[in-house]
Short mmCIF file of C-alpha atoms in Angstrom, two decimals:
data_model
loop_
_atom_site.label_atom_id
_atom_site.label_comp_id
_atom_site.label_asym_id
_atom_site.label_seq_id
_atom_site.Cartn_x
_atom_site.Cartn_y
_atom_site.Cartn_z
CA UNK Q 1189 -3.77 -4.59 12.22
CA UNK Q 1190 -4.78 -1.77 9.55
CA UNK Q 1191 -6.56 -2.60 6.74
CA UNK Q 1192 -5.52 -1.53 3.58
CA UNK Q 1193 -9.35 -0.44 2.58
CA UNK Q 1194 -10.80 0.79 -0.12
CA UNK Q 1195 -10.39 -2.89 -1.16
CA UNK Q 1196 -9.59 -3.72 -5.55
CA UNK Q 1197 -12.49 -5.71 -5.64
CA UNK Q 1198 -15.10 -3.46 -3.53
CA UNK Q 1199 -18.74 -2.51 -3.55
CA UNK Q 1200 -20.93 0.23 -2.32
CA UNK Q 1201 -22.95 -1.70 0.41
CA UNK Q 1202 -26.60 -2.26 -0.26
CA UNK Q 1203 -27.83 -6.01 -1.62
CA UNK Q 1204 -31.55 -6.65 -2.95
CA UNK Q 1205 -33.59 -7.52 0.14
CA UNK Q 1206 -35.14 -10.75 -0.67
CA UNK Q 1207 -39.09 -11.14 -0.81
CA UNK Q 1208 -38.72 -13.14 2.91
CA UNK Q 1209 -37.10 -10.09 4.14
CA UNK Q 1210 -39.60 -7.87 2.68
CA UNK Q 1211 -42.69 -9.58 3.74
CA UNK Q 1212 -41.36 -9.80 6.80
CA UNK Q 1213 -40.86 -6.50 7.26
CA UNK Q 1214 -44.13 -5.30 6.09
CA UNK Q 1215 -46.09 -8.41 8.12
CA UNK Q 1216 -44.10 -6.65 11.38
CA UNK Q 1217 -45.06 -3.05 10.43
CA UNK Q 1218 -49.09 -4.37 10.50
CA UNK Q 1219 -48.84 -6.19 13.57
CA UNK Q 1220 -48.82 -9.84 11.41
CA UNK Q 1221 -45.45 -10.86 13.64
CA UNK Q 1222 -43.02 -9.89 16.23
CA UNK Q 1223 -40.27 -7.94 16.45
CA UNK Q 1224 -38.25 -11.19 17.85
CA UNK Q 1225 -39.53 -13.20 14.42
CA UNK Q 1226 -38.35 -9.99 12.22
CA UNK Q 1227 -35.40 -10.13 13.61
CA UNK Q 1228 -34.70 -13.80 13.38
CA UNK Q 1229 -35.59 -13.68 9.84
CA UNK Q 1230 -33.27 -10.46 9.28
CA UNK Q 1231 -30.54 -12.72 11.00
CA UNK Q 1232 -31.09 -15.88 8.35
CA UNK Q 1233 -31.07 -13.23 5.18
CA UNK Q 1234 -28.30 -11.14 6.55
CA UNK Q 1235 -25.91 -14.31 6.86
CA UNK Q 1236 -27.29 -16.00 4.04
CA UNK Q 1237 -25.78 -12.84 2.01
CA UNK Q 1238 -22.44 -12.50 4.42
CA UNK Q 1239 -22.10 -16.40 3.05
CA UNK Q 1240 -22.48 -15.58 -0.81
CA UNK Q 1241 -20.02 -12.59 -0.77
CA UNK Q 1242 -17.40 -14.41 1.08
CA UNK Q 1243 -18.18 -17.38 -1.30
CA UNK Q 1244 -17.73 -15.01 -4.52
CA UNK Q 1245 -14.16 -13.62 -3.44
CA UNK Q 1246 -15.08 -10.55 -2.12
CA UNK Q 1247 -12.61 -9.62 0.61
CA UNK Q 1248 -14.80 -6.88 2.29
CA UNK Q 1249 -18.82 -7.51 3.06
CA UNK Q 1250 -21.69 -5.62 4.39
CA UNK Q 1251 -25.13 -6.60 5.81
CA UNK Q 1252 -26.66 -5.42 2.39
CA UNK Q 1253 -28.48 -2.56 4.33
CA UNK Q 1254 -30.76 -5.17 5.23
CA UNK Q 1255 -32.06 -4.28 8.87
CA UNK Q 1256 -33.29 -0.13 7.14
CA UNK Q 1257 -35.63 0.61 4.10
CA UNK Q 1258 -33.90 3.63 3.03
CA UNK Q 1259 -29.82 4.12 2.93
CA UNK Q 1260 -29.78 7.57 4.83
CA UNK Q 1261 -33.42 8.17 6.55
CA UNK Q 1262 -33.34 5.04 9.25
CA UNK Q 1263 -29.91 6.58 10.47
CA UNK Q 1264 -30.93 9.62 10.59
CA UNK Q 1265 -33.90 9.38 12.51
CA UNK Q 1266 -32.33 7.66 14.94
CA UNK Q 1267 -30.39 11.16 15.73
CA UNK Q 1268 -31.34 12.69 18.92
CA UNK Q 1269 -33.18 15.86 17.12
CA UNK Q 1270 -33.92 14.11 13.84
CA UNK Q 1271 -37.08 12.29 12.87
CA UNK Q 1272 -39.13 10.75 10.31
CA UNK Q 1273 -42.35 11.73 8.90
CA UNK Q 1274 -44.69 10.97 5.69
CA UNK Q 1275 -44.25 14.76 3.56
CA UNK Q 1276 -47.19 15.47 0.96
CA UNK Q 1277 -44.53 13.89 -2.07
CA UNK Q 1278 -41.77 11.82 -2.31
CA UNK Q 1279 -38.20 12.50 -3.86
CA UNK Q 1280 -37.76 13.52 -7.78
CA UNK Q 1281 -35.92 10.99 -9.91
CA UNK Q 1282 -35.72 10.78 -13.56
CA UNK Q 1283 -39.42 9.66 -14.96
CA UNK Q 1284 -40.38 8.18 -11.13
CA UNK Q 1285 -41.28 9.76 -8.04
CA UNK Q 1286 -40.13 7.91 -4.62
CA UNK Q 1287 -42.25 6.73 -1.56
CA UNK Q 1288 -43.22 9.42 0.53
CA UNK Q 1289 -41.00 9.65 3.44
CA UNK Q 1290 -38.20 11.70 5.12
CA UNK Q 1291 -36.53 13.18 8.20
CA UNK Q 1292 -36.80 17.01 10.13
CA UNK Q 1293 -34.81 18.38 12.77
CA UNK Q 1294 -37.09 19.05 15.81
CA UNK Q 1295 -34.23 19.98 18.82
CA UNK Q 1296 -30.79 19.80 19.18
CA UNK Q 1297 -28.88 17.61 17.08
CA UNK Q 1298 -26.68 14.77 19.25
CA UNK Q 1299 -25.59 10.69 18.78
CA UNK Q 1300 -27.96 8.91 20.35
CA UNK Q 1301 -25.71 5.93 22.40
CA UNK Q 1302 -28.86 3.27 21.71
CA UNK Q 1303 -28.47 4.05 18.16
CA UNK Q 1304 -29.88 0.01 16.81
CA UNK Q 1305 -26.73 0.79 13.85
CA UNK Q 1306 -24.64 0.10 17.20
CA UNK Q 1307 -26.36 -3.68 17.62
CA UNK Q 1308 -26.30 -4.07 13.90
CA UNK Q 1309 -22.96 -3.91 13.04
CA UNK Q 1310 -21.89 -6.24 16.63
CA UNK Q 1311 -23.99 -9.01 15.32
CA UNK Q 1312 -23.35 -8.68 11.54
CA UNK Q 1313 -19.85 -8.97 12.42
CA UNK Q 1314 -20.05 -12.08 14.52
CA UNK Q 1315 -21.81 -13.43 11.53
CA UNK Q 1316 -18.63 -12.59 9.73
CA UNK Q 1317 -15.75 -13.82 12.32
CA UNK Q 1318 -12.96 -12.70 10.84
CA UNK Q 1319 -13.41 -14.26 7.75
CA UNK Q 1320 -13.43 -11.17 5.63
CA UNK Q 1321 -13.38 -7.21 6.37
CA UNK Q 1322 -16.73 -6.24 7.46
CA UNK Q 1323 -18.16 -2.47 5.85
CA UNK Q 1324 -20.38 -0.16 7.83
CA UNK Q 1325 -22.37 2.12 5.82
CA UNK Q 1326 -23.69 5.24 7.09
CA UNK Q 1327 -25.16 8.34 5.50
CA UNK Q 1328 -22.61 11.51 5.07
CA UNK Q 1329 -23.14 14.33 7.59
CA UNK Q 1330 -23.87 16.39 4.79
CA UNK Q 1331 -26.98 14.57 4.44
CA UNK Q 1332 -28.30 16.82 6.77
CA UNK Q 1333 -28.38 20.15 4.79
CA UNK Q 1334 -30.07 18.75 2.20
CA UNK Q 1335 -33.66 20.10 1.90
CA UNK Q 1336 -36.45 20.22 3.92
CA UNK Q 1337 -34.39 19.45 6.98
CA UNK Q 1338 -32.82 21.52 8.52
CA UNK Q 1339 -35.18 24.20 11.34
CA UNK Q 1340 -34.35 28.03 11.29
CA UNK Q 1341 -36.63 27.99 14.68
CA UNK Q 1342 -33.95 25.90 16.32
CA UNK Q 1343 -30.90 26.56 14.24
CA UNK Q 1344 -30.15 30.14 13.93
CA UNK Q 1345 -28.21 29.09 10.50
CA UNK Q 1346 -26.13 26.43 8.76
CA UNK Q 1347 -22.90 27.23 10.84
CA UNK Q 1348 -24.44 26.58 14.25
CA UNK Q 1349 -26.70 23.59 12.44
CA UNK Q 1350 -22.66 22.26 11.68
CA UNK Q 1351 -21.54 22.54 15.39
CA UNK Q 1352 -24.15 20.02 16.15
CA UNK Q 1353 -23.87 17.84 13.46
CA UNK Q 1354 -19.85 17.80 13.55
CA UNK Q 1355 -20.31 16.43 17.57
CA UNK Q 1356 -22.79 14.04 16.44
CA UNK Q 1357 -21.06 12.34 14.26
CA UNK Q 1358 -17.71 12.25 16.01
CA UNK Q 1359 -19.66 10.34 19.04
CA UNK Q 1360 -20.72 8.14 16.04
CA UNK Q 1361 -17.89 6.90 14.59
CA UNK Q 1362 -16.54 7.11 18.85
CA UNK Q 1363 -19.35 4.67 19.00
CA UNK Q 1364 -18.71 2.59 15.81
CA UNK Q 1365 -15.05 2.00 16.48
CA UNK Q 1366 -15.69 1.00 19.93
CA UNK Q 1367 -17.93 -1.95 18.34
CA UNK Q 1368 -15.42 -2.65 15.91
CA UNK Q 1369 -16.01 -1.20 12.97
CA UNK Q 1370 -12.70 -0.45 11.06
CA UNK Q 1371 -14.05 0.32 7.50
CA UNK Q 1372 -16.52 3.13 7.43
CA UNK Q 1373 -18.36 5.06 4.78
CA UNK Q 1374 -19.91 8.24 4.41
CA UNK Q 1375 -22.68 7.57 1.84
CA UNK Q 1376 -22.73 11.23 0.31
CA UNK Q 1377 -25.60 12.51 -2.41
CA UNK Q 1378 -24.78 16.02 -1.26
CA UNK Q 1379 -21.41 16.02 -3.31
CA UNK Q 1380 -23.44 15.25 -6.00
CA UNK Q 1381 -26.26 18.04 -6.16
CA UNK Q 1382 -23.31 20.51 -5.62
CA UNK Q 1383 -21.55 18.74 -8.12
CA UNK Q 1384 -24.78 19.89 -10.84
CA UNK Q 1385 -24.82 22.49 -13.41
CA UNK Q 1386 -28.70 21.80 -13.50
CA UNK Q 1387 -29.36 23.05 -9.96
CA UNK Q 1388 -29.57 27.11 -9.23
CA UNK Q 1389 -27.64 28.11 -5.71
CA UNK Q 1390 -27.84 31.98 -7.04
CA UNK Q 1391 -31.19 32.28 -5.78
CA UNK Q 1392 -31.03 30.61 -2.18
CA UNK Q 1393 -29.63 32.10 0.89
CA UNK Q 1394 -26.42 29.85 0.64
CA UNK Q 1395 -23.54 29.82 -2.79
CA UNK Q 1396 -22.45 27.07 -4.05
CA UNK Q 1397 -18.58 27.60 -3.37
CA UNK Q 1398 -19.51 28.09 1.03
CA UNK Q 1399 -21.64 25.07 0.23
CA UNK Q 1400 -18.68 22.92 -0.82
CA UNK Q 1401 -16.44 24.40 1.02
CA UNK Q 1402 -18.83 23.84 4.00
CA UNK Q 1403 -19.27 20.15 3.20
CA UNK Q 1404 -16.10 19.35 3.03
CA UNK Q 1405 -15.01 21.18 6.30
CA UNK Q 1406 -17.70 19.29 7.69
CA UNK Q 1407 -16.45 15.62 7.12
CA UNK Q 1408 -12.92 16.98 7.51
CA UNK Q 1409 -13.66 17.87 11.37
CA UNK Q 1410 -16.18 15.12 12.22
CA UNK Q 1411 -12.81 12.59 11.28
CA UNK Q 1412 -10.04 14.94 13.33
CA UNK Q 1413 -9.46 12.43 15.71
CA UNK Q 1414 -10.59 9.70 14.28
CA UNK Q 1415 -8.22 6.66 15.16
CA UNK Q 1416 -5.20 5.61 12.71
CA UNK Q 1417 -6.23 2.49 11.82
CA UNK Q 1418 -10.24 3.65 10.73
CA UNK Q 1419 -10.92 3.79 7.13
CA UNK Q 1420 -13.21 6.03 6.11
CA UNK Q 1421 -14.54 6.41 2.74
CA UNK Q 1422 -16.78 8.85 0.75
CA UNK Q 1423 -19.60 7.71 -1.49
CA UNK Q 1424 -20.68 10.21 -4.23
CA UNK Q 1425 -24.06 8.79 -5.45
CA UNK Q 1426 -26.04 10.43 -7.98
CA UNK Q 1427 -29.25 8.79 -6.65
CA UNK Q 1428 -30.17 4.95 -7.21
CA UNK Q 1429 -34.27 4.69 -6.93
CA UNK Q 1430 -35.69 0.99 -8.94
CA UNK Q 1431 -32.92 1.68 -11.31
CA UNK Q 1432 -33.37 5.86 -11.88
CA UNK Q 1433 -31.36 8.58 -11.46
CA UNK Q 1434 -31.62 12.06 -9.40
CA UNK Q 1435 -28.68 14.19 -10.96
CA UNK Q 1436 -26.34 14.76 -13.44
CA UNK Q 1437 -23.08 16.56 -13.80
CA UNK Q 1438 -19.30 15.64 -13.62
CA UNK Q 1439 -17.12 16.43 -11.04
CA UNK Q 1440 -15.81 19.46 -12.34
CA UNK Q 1441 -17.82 21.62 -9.63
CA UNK Q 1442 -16.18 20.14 -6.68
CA UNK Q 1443 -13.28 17.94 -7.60
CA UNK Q 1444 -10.71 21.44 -6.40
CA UNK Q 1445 -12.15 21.49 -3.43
CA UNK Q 1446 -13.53 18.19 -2.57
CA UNK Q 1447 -10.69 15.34 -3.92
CA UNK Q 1448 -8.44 17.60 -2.90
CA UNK Q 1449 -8.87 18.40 0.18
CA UNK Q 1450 -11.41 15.75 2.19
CA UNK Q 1451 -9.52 13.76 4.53
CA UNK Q 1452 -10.76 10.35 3.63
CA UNK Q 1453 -8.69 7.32 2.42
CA UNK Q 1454 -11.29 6.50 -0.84
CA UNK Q 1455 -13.33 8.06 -2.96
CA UNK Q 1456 -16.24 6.02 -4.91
CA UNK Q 1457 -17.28 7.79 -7.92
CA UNK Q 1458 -19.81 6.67 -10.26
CA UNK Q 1459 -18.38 6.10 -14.04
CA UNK Q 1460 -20.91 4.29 -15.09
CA UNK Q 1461 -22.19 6.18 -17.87
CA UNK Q 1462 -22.06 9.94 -19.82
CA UNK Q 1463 -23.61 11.45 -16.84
CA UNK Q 1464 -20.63 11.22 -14.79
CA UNK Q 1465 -18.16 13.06 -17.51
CA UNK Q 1466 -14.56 12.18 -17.84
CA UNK Q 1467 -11.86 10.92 -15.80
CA UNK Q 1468 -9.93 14.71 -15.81
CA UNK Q 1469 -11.17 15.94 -12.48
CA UNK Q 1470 -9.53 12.86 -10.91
CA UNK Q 1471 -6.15 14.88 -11.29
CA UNK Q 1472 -7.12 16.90 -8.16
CA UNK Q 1473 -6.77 13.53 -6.24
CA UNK Q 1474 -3.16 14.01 -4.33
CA UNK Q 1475 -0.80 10.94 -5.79
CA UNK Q 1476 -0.43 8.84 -2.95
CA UNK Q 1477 -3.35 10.35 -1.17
CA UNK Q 1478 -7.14 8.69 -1.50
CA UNK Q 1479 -7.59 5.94 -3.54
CA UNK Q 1480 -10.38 6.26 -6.18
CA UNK Q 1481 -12.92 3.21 -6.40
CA UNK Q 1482 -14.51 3.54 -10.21
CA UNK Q 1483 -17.65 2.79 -9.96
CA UNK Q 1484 -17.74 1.51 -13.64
CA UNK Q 1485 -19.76 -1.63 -13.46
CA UNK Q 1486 -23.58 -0.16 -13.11
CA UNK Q 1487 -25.69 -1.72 -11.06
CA UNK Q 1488 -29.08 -0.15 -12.32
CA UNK Q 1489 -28.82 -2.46 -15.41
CA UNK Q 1490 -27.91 -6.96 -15.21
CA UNK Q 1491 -26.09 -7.02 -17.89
CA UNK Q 1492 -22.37 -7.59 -17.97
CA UNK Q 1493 -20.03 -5.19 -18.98
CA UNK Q 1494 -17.28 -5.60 -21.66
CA UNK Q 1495 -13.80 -6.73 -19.79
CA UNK Q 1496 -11.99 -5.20 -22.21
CA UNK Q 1497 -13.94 -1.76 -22.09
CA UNK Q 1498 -13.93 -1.60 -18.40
CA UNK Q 1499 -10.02 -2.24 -18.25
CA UNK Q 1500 -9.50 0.32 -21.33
CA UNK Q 1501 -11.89 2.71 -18.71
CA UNK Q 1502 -9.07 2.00 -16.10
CA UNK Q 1503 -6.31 2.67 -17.65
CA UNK Q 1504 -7.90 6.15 -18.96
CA UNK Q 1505 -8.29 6.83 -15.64
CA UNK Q 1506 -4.73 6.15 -14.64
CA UNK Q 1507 -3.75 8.89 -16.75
CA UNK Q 1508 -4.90 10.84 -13.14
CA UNK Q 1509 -4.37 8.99 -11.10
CA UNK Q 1510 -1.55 6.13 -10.24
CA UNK Q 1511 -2.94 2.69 -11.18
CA UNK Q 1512 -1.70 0.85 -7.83
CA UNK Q 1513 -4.44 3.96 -5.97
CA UNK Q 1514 -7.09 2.89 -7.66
CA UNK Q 1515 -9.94 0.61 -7.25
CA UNK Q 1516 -13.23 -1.14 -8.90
CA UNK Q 1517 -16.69 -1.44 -7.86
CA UNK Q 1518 -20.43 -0.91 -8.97
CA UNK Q 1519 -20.98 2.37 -9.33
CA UNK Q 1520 -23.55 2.13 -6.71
CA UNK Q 1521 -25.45 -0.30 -4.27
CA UNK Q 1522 -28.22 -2.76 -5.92
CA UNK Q 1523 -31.10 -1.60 -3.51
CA UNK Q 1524 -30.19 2.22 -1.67
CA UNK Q 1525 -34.14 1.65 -0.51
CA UNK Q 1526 -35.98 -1.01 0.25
CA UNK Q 1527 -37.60 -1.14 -3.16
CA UNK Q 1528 -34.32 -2.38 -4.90
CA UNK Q 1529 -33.07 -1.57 -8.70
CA UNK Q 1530 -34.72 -3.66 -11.55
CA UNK Q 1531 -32.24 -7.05 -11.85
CA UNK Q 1532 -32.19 -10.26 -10.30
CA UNK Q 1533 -30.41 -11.67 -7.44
CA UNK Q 1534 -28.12 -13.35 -9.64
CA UNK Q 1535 -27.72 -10.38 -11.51
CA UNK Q 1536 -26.52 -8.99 -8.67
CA UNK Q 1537 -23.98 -11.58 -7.86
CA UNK Q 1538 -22.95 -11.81 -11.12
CA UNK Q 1539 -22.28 -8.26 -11.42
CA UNK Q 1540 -20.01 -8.70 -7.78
CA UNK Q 1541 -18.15 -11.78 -9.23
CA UNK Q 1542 -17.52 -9.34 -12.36
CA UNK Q 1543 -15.76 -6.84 -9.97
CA UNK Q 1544 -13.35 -9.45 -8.37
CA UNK Q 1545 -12.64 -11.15 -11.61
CA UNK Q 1546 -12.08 -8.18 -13.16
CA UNK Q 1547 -9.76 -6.62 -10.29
CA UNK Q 1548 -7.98 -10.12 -10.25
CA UNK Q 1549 -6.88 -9.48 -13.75
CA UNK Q 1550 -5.77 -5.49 -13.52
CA UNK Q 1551 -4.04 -5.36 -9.87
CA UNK Q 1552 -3.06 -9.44 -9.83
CA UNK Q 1553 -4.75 -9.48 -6.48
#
């Protein structure tokens, strides 16, 4: 059976890891326990969390990211030809600097088939059982020309870097499917840099305009046989660091080239403040084409938006797009690294139970 995903009532994927989890993890990473007692204790918090999302009406869940401390760089260094290391400084966000850590290509790019996302996603959905549409949540292929990445001594340039990456990711989401996954998304923070007026492409080897183009070709091929009944879903995130920001800029930049023309069946856009801009770029979505998840409920922040404001938000937006194609959700996950965004637990699941009481009310479903 296809599922009819992006979901009404959906969210971007990453939960607040739980001090257990946490102390776990670091107790594992100094020797203090095993991998077999991490993992039993990653098993406990990830079904604790399966149980409250079912229990709060969401009809789609994830793992909450729970098993990686950072939303892209575990993936990626699981690549054959990618890995991690500790760089001098960590990632610029507004007013706060990240942990130091991040991947480099060091051979030839390629899926490696004992990728642990593989294991991850088998056992998180037997936790599930059919009970609810289970979300894997991967990082965009375009992750992988962001900076500091990509190796001129191995890669002659970015369009024989792409062959690799394209053939990577197809034996991914080969690999995915065969495990079950039917709901997949592209977390995407590339969209977003290309996407700002504050960022100068004049002065590096590669324009803006092959840039977008290039990313969009990019997801566009690594989904060209990708099997009918696979949704597949872009997230455009801004950056989410303990409740901080990377960029700024609307849409306007790429919604021509990206909305319409990436072959995905959603699109989750952050709305959830002045940063974003307006609704008017959503007109490049095609009407009947990709559905458009607002991300209009922030999840940087535990208090509770207006109803009546985030309804009068959606039907601005459906001046662009047909009501019935789009969506709601936070505007981003609650913990895109292990460090999490500054609210509570019950924030968090308040701000969930917002989303499917608030979708309840708009779509009657």
């Amino acid at each position: 059976m296809t599922i009819q995903a992006p979901f009404y009532a959906d969210h971007v994927g990453s939960l607040l890891r739980p001090e257990r989890l946490k102390q776990a993890r670091k107790d594992y990473k100094t020797g203090k326990i095993s991998l077999a007692d991490l993992k039993q204790v990653e098993l406990e918090e990830v079904t604790r969390v399966v149980e409250k999302q079912i229990e709060i009406g969401l009809e789609v869940v994830t793992d909450g990211e729970f098993r990686r401390d950072w939303w892209h760089l575990d993936f990626l260094e699981n690549l054959n030809g990618i890995e991690g290391y500790v760089p001098d400084r960590g990632y610029s966000f507004k007013g706060v600097e990240t942990e130091a850590y991040h991947v480099r290509n060091i051979g030839k790019i390629s899926f490696n088939p004992e990728h642990p996302f593989i294991n991850d996603f088998i056992e998180l959905n037997k936790i599930v059982a059919g009970r609810a549409v289970v979300k894997q949540t991967i990082p965009s292929p375009n992750q992988l020309f962001r900076e500091g990445i990509f190796n001129s001594e191995i890669y002659p340039d970015y369009e024989a870097y792409a062959v690799d990456i394209i053939q990577a990711y197809r034996d991914a989401i080969k690999a995915f499917y065969d495990a079950g996954v039917r709901y997949l998304q592209l977390d995407d923070v590339n969209f977003a840099v290309l996407a700002s007026p504050e960022i100068d492409f004049d002065s590096g080897p590669y324009k803006r305009e092959y840039l977008i183009e290039l990313a969009v070709r990019v997801v566009n091929e690594i989904l060209a046989d990708k099997p009918e009944d696979l949704k597949v879903t872009t997230h455009i995130c801004r950056g989410n660091y303990q409740s901080t920001y990377a960029f700024t800029g609307s849409y306007e930049y790429i919604a021509p080239t990206v909305f319409a023309n990436e072959k995905v069946d959603g699109f989750f856009l952050e709305y959830d403040d002045e940063r974003s801009g307006g609704f008017e770029p959503l007109k490049h979505i095609p009407h009947g084409g990709a559905k458009v998840v607002l991300g209009l409920i922030t999840s940087k922040r535990g208090e509770l938006e207006d109803v009546d404001e985030v309804k009068a938000r959606i039907k601005e937006a459906a001046k662009y797009v047909p009501l019935e194609q789009l969506c709601l959700s936070p505007q981003c996950g609650f913990a895109s690294t292990h460090h999490g965004n500054l609210l509570t637990e019950q924030d968090q699941w308040n701000k969930l139970e917002h989303v499917v009481k608030i979708a309840k009310e708009v779509w009657g479903k």
